[in-house]
PDB file of C-alpha atoms in Angstrom:
ATOM      1  CA  MET G   1     143.841 107.876 134.802  1.00  0.00           C
ATOM      2  CA  THR G   2     143.191 104.243 135.092  1.00  0.00           C
ATOM      3  CA  LEU G   3     145.355 101.148 134.279  1.00  0.00           C
ATOM      4  CA  LYS G   4     144.043  99.446 131.044  1.00  0.00           C
ATOM      5  CA  HIS G   5     146.434  96.558 131.032  1.00  0.00           C
ATOM      6  CA  VAL G   6     149.939  95.337 130.996  1.00  0.00           C
ATOM      7  CA  SER G   7     151.503  93.546 127.839  1.00  0.00           C
ATOM      8  CA  PHE G   8     154.116  90.896 127.811  1.00  0.00           C
ATOM      9  CA  LEU G   9     155.810  88.590 125.256  1.00  0.00           C
ATOM     10  CA  THR G  10     155.313  84.836 125.265  1.00  0.00           C
ATOM     11  CA  ARG G  11     156.521  81.958 123.454  1.00  0.00           C
ATOM     12  CA  ASP G  12     153.472  79.894 123.753  1.00  0.00           C
ATOM     13  CA  LEU G  13     150.232  81.834 123.946  1.00  0.00           C
ATOM     14  CA  ARG G  14     147.898  79.036 124.371  1.00  0.00           C
ATOM     15  CA  ALA G  15     150.001  77.773 127.405  1.00  0.00           C
ATOM     16  CA  THR G  16     150.023  81.060 128.911  1.00  0.00           C
ATOM     17  CA  LEU G  17     146.404  81.723 128.545  1.00  0.00           C
ATOM     18  CA  ALA G  18     145.682  78.291 129.986  1.00  0.00           C
ATOM     19  CA  PHE G  19     148.040  79.044 132.960  1.00  0.00           C
ATOM     20  CA  TYR G  20     146.078  82.164 133.791  1.00  0.00           C
ATOM     21  CA  GLU G  21     142.720  80.642 133.310  1.00  0.00           C
ATOM     22  CA  GLY G  22     143.978  77.863 135.909  1.00  0.00           C
ATOM     23  CA  LEU G  23     144.434  80.872 138.298  1.00  0.00           C
ATOM     24  CA  GLY G  24     140.923  82.082 137.806  1.00  0.00           C
ATOM     25  CA  GLY G  25     141.366  84.356 134.761  1.00  0.00           C
ATOM     26  CA  VAL G  26     138.961  84.645 131.914  1.00  0.00           C
ATOM     27  CA  THR G  27     140.145  84.655 128.317  1.00  0.00           C
ATOM     28  CA  GLU G  28     138.673  87.809 126.568  1.00  0.00           C
ATOM     29  CA  LYS G  29     140.870  87.416 123.360  1.00  0.00           C
ATOM     30  CA  ASP G  30     142.816  84.909 121.359  1.00  0.00           C
ATOM     31  CA  MET G  31     143.357  86.126 117.869  1.00  0.00           C
ATOM     32  CA  LEU G  32     145.476  87.286 115.132  1.00  0.00           C
ATOM     33  CA  THR G  33     145.858  90.926 114.760  1.00  0.00           C
ATOM     34  CA  HIS G  34     145.617  92.693 111.355  1.00  0.00           C
ATOM     35  CA  GLU G  35     149.413  93.162 111.487  1.00  0.00           C
ATOM     36  CA  GLY G  36     149.797  89.272 111.822  1.00  0.00           C
ATOM     37  CA  HIS G  37     150.620  89.150 115.553  1.00  0.00           C
ATOM     38  CA  ARG G  38     149.050  86.329 117.767  1.00  0.00           C
ATOM     39  CA  ARG G  39     147.544  88.219 120.756  1.00  0.00           C
ATOM     40  CA  GLY G  40     145.910  86.974 123.909  1.00  0.00           C
ATOM     41  CA  VAL G  41     143.904  88.978 126.584  1.00  0.00           C
ATOM     42  CA  ILE G  42     143.103  87.745 130.009  1.00  0.00           C
ATOM     43  CA  ARG G  43     140.869  89.395 132.557  1.00  0.00           C
ATOM     44  CA  LEU G  44     141.945  89.061 136.300  1.00  0.00           C
ATOM     45  CA  GLY G  45     139.250  90.899 138.232  1.00  0.00           C
ATOM     46  CA  ASP G  46     139.307  94.416 137.284  1.00  0.00           C
ATOM     47  CA  GLY G  47     142.626  94.173 135.383  1.00  0.00           C
ATOM     48  CA  LYS G  48     143.942  92.768 132.079  1.00  0.00           C
ATOM     49  CA  LEU G  49     147.071  90.960 131.007  1.00  0.00           C
ATOM     50  CA  GLN G  50     147.997  91.079 127.177  1.00  0.00           C
ATOM     51  CA  PHE G  51     150.283  88.779 125.501  1.00  0.00           C
ATOM     52  CA  PHE G  52     152.062  88.768 122.179  1.00  0.00           C
ATOM     53  CA  GLN G  53     153.412  85.481 120.789  1.00  0.00           C
ATOM     54  CA  ILE G  54     156.939  85.484 119.589  1.00  0.00           C
ATOM     55  CA  GLU G  55     158.828  82.954 117.707  1.00  0.00           C
ATOM     56  CA  ALA G  56     160.273  80.107 119.862  1.00  0.00           C
ATOM     57  CA  GLU G  57     163.362  79.773 117.779  1.00  0.00           C
ATOM     58  CA  GLY G  58     165.326  82.212 115.667  1.00  0.00           C
ATOM     59  CA  PRO G  59     165.839  86.011 116.132  1.00  0.00           C
ATOM     60  CA  GLN G  60     163.708  87.490 118.842  1.00  0.00           C
ATOM     61  CA  THR G  61     162.338  90.423 116.974  1.00  0.00           C
ATOM     62  CA  HIS G  62     159.008  91.971 117.890  1.00  0.00           C
ATOM     63  CA  PRO G  63     157.370  95.465 117.560  1.00  0.00           C
ATOM     64  CA  HIS G  64     158.836  97.900 119.933  1.00  0.00           C
ATOM     65  CA  TRP G  65     155.269  98.256 121.475  1.00  0.00           C
ATOM     66  CA  ALA G  66     154.685  94.549 122.187  1.00  0.00           C
ATOM     67  CA  GLU G  67     155.645  94.997 125.948  1.00  0.00           C
ATOM     68  CA  HIS G  68     154.125  98.024 127.304  1.00  0.00           C
ATOM     69  CA  ILE G  69     151.760  99.537 130.219  1.00  0.00           C
ATOM     70  CA  ALA G  70     148.608 100.751 128.797  1.00  0.00           C
ATOM     71  CA  ILE G  71     146.850 103.722 130.741  1.00  0.00           C
ATOM     72  CA  HIS G  72     143.490 105.427 130.093  1.00  0.00           C
ATOM     73  CA  VAL G  73     143.904 109.173 130.261  1.00  0.00           C
ATOM     74  CA  GLY G  74     141.651 111.976 129.734  1.00  0.00           C
ATOM     75  CA  GLY G  75     142.377 114.844 127.121  1.00  0.00           C
ATOM     76  CA  LEU G  76     145.096 112.905 125.463  1.00  0.00           C
ATOM     77  CA  ARG G  77     145.070 115.597 122.519  1.00  0.00           C
ATOM     78  CA  GLU G  78     146.173 118.327 125.018  1.00  0.00           C
ATOM     79  CA  LEU G  79     148.261 115.938 127.145  1.00  0.00           C
ATOM     80  CA  LEU G  80     150.658 114.789 124.388  1.00  0.00           C
ATOM     81  CA  PRO G  81     152.065 118.286 123.354  1.00  0.00           C
ATOM     82  CA  ARG G  82     152.696 118.947 127.027  1.00  0.00           C
ATOM     83  CA  LEU G  83     154.589 115.614 127.466  1.00  0.00           C
ATOM     84  CA  LYS G  84     156.775 116.405 124.182  1.00  0.00           C
ATOM     85  CA  ALA G  85     157.597 119.879 125.598  1.00  0.00           C
ATOM     86  CA  ALA G  86     158.796 118.363 128.718  1.00  0.00           C
ATOM     87  CA  GLY G  87     161.294 116.005 126.865  1.00  0.00           C
ATOM     88  CA  VAL G  88     159.094 112.788 127.071  1.00  0.00           C
ATOM     89  CA  THR G  89     160.178 110.614 124.126  1.00  0.00           C
ATOM     90  CA  VAL G  90     157.099 109.789 121.893  1.00  0.00           C
ATOM     91  CA  THR G  91     157.564 106.347 120.039  1.00  0.00           C
ATOM     92  CA  ARG G  92     154.139 106.332 118.363  1.00  0.00           C
ATOM     93  CA  ASP G  93     152.533 109.659 117.925  1.00  0.00           C
ATOM     94  CA  LEU G  94     148.665 110.335 118.180  1.00  0.00           C
ATOM     95  CA  GLN G  95     146.628 107.995 116.100  1.00  0.00           C
ATOM     96  CA  PRO G  96     143.453 106.142 116.150  1.00  0.00           C
ATOM     97  CA  SER G  97     143.622 102.697 118.222  1.00  0.00           C
ATOM     98  CA  PRO G  98     142.095  99.678 116.841  1.00  0.00           C
ATOM     99  CA  GLY G  99     139.044 100.607 118.707  1.00  0.00           C
ATOM    100  CA  GLY G 100     138.845 104.106 117.198  1.00  0.00           C
ATOM    101  CA  ARG G 101     140.075 106.018 120.338  1.00  0.00           C
ATOM    102  CA  ASP G 102     142.994 108.253 120.169  1.00  0.00           C
ATOM    103  CA  MET G 103     146.127 106.675 121.278  1.00  0.00           C
ATOM    104  CA  ALA G 104     149.937 107.225 121.463  1.00  0.00           C
ATOM    105  CA  PHE G 105     153.036 105.564 122.949  1.00  0.00           C
ATOM    106  CA  VAL G 106     155.593 107.288 125.023  1.00  0.00           C
ATOM    107  CA  LEU G 107     158.684 106.082 127.084  1.00  0.00           C
ATOM    108  CA  ASP G 108     158.820 106.133 130.827  1.00  0.00           C
ATOM    109  CA  PRO G 109     162.070 107.408 132.473  1.00  0.00           C
ATOM    110  CA  ASP G 110     163.474 103.979 132.521  1.00  0.00           C
ATOM    111  CA  GLY G 111     162.647 103.296 128.868  1.00  0.00           C
ATOM    112  CA  ARG G 112     159.416 101.193 129.115  1.00  0.00           C
ATOM    113  CA  GLN G 113     156.774 101.674 126.508  1.00  0.00           C
ATOM    114  CA  VAL G 114     153.489 103.336 127.991  1.00  0.00           C
ATOM    115  CA  GLU G 115     150.485 103.405 125.848  1.00  0.00           C
ATOM    116  CA  LEU G 116     148.195 106.397 126.506  1.00  0.00           C
ATOM    117  CA  LEU G 117     144.811 105.539 125.343  1.00  0.00           C
ATOM    118  CA  GLU G 118     141.894 108.128 125.536  1.00  0.00           C
ATOM    119  CA  SER G 119     139.353 107.445 128.302  1.00  0.00           C
ATOM    120  CA  GLY G 120     136.612 108.996 126.403  1.00  0.00           C
ATOM    121  CA  LEU G 121     135.205 110.266 129.886  1.00  0.00           C
TER     122      LEU G 121
END
């Protein structure tokens, strides 16, 4: 298992990316997702931070998965049924990720979203 990224919400994606670039980070993505969300990814050494822009004004609605921890795991198709049997809450069942790998979202004991992404190793 390895950490893929940690994902946060931001009100100003460009300012957030510029801040982390000023700390030595490198912007890998600054894009609009196919669901219509502004998304940025900054590489900091071996790790990544991912940000989704939310509205500065108005109701603070965002996808339930926007803030999450992403972890590469091996054998996700076998792991997910074991997690379900152990009572772990699955918030997004097994499906292909945008990159084509198996992925699922579960909740940790404190209710944080955890993206499980097949490592392919």
